[in-house]
PDB file of C-alpha atoms in Angstrom:
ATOM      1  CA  UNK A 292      14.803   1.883  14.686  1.00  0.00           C
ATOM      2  CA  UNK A 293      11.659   3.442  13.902  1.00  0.00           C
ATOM      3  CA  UNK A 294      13.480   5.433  10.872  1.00  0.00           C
ATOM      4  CA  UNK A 295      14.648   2.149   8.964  1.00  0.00           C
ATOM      5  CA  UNK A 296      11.435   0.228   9.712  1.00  0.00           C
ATOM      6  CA  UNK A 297       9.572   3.619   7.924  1.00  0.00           C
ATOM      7  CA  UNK A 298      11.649   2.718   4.955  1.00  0.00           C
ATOM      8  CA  UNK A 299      10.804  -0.829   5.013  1.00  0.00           C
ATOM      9  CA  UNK A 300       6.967   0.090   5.576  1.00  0.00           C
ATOM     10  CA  UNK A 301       7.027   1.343   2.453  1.00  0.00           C
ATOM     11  CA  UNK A 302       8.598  -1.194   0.763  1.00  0.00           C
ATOM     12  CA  UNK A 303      12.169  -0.238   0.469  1.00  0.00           C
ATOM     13  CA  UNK A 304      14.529  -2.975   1.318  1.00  0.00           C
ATOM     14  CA  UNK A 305      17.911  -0.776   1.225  1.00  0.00           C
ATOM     15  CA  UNK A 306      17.309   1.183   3.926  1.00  0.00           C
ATOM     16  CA  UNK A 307      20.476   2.679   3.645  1.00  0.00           C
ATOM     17  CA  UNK A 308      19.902   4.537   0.709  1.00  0.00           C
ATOM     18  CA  UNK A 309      19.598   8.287   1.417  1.00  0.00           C
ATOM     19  CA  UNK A 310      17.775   8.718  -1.778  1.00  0.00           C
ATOM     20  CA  UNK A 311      14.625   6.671  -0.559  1.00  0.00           C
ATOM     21  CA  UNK A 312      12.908   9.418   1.921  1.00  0.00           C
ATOM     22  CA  UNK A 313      10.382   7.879   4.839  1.00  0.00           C
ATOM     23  CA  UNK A 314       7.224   8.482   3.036  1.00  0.00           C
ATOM     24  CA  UNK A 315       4.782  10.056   6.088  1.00  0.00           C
ATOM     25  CA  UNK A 316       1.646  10.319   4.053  1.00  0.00           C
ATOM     26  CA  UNK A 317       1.776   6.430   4.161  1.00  0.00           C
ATOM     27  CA  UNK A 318       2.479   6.462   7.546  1.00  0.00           C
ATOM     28  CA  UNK A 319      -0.507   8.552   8.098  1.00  0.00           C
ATOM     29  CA  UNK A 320      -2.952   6.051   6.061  1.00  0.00           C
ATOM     30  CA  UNK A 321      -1.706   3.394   8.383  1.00  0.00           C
ATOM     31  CA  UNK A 322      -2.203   6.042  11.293  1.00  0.00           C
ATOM     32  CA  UNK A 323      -5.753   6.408   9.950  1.00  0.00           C
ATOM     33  CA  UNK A 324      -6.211   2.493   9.363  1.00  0.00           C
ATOM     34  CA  UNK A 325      -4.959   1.921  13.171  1.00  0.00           C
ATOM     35  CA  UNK A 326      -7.539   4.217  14.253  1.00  0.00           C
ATOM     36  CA  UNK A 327      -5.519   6.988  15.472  1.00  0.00           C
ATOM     37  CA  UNK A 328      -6.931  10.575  16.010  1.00  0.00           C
ATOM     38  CA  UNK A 329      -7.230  12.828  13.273  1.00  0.00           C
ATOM     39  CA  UNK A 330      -4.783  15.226  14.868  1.00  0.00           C
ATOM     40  CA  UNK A 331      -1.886  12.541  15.717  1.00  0.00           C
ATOM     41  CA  UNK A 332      -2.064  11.452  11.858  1.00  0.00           C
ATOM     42  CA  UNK A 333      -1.617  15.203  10.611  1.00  0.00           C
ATOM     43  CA  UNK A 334       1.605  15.178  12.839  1.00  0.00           C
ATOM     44  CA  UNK A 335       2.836  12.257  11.045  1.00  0.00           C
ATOM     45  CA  UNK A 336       2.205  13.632   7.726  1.00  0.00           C
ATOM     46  CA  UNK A 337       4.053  16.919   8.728  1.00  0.00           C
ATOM     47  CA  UNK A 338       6.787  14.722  10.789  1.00  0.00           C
ATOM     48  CA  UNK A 339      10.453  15.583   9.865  1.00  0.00           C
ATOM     49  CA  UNK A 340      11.797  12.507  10.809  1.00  0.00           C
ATOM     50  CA  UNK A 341      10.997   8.941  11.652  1.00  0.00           C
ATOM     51  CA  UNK A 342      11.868   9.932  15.887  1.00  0.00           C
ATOM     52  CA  UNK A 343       9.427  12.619  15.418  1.00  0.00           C
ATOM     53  CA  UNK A 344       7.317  10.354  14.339  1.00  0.00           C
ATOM     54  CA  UNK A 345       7.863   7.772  17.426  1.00  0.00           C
ATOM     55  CA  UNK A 346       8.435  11.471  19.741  1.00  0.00           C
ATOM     56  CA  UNK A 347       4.589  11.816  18.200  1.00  0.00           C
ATOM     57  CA  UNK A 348       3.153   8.296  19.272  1.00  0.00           C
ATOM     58  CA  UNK A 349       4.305   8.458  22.437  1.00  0.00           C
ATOM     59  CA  UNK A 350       2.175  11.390  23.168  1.00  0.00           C
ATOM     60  CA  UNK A 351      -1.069   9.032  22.989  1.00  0.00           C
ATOM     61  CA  UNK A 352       0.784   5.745  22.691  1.00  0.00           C
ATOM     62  CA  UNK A 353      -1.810   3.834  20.110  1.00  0.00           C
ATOM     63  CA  UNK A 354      -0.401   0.136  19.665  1.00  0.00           C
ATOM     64  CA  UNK A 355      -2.140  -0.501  16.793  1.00  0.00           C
ATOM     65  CA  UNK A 356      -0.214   2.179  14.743  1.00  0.00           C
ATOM     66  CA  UNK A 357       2.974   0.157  15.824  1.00  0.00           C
ATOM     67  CA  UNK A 358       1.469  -3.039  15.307  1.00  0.00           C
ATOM     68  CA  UNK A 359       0.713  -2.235  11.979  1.00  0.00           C
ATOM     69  CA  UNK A 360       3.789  -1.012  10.952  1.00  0.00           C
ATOM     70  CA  UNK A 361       5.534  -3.977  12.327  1.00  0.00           C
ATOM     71  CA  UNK A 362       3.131  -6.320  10.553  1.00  0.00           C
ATOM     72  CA  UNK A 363       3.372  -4.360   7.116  1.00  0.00           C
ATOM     73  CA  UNK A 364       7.516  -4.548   6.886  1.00  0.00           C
ATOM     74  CA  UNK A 365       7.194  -7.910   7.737  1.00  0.00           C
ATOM     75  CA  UNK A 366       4.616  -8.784   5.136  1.00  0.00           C
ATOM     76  CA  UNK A 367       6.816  -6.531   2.435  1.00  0.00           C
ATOM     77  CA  UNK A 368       9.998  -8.424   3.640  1.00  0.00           C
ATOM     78  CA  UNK A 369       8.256 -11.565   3.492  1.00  0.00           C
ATOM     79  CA  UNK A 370       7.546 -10.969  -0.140  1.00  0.00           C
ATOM     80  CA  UNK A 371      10.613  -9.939  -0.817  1.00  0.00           C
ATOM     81  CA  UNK A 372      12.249 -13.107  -0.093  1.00  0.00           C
ATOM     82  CA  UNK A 373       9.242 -15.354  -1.308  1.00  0.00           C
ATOM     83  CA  UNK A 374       7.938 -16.701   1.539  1.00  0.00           C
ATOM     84  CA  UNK A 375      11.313 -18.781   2.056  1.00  0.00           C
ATOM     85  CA  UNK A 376      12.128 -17.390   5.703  1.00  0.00           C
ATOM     86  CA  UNK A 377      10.331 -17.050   8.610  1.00  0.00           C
ATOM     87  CA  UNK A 378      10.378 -12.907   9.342  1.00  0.00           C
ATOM     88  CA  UNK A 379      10.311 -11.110  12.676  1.00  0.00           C
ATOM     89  CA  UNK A 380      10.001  -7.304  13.093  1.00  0.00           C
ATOM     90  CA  UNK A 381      10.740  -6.068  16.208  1.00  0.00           C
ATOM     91  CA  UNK A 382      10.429  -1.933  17.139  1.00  0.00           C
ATOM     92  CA  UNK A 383      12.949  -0.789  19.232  1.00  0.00           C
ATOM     93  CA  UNK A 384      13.188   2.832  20.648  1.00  0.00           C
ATOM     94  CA  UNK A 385      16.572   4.494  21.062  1.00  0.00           C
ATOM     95  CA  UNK A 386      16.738   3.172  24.572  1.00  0.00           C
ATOM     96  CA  UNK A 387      16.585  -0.941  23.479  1.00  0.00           C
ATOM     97  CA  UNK A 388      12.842  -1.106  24.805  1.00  0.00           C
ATOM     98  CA  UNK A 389      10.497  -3.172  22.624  1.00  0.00           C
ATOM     99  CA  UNK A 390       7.514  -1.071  21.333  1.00  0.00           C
ATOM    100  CA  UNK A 391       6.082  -3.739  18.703  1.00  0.00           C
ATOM    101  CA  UNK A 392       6.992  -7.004  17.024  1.00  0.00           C
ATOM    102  CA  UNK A 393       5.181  -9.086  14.163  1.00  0.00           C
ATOM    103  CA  UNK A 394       6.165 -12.327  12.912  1.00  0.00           C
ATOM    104  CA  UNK A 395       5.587 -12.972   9.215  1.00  0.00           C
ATOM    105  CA  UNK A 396       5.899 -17.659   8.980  1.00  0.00           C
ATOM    106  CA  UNK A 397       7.282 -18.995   6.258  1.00  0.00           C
ATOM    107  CA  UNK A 398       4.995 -20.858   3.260  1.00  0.00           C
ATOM    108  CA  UNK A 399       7.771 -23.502   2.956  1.00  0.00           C
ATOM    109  CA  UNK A 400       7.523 -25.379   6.729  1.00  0.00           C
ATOM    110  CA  UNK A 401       6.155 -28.479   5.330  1.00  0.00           C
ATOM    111  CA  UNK A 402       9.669 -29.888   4.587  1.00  0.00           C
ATOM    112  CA  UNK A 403       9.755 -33.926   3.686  1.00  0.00           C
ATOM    113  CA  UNK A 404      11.911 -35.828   5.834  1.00  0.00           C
ATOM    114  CA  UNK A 405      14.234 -36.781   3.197  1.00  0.00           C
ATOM    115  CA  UNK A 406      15.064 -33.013   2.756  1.00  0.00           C
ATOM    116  CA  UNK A 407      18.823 -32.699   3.669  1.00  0.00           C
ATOM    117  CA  UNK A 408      19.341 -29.682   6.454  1.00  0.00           C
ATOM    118  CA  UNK A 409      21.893 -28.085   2.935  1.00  0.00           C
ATOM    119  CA  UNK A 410      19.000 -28.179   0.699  1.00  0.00           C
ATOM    120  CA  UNK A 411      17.390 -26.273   3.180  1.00  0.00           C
ATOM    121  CA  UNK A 412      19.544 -23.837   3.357  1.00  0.00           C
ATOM    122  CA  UNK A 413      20.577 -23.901  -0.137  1.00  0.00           C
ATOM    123  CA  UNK A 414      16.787 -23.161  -1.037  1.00  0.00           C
ATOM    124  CA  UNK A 415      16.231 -20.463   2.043  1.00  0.00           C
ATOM    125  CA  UNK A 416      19.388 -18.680   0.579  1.00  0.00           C
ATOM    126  CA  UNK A 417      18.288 -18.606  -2.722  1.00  0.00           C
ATOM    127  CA  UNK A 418      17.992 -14.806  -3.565  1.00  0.00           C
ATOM    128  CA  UNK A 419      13.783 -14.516  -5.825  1.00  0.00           C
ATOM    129  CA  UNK A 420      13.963 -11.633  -8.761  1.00  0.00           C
ATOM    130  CA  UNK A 421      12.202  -9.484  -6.788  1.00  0.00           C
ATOM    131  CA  UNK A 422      15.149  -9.400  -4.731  1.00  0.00           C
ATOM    132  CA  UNK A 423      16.878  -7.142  -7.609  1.00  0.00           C
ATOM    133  CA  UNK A 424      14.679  -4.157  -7.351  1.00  0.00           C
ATOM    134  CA  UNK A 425      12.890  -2.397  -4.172  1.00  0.00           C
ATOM    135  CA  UNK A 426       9.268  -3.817  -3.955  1.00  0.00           C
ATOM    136  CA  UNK A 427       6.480  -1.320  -5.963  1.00  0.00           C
TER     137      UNK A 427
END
């Protein structure tokens, strides 16, 4: 949902909390970055909601915008869990369609083959600091 990956976008791992808005200027810089027209990325900055923002893409339907947002949750969520798991966004719209996906791989692959499969997944469930606190 287009809402929840705003939230994550910027950062914000609980997307649950009402208290952390969907911040549409920075969905507007990444509107900018992905090349969209000037006009689409003043409707994002004046969107209401995140579906206003998606009811705004599909007007012109730019991928990259998408793309990008995909790829910066994913790099925020990798982050957030130190580079321990591999991390997948996936866009959905409100009908189950895939709009956008972005795989962030994990930094910790190169596992010895006397690793155990429970250290692995002692170590993968290990919770970093960072984990404490939404990301700056």
């Amino acid at each position: 949902m287009i809402g929840k990956l705003a939230k994550m976008v910027a950062g914000h791992m609980m997307t649950h909390v009402s208290g952390r808005a969907i911040d549409f200027q920075l969905l507007a810089d990444l509107a900018v970055q992905a090349e969209c027209s000037a006009d689409l990325c003043q409707q994002i900055r004046d969107a209401n909601t995140g579906r206003h923002v998606l009811d705004l893409w599909r007007e012109t339907s730019p991928q990259a915008f998408l793309d990008l947002l995909c790829q910066q949750a994913a790099e925020h969520a990798a982050v957030y869990v130190d580079h321990y798991l591999d991390i997948e966004f996936r866009l959905i719209d409100f009908d189950g369609r895939l709009l956008a996906m972005h795989r962030s791989p994990s930094h910790h692959h190169m596992l010895s083959d006397s690793t155990s499969k429970s250290n692995i997944y002692t170590k993968s469930a290990q919770v970093p600091p960072s984990a404490h606190k939404d990301i700056p």
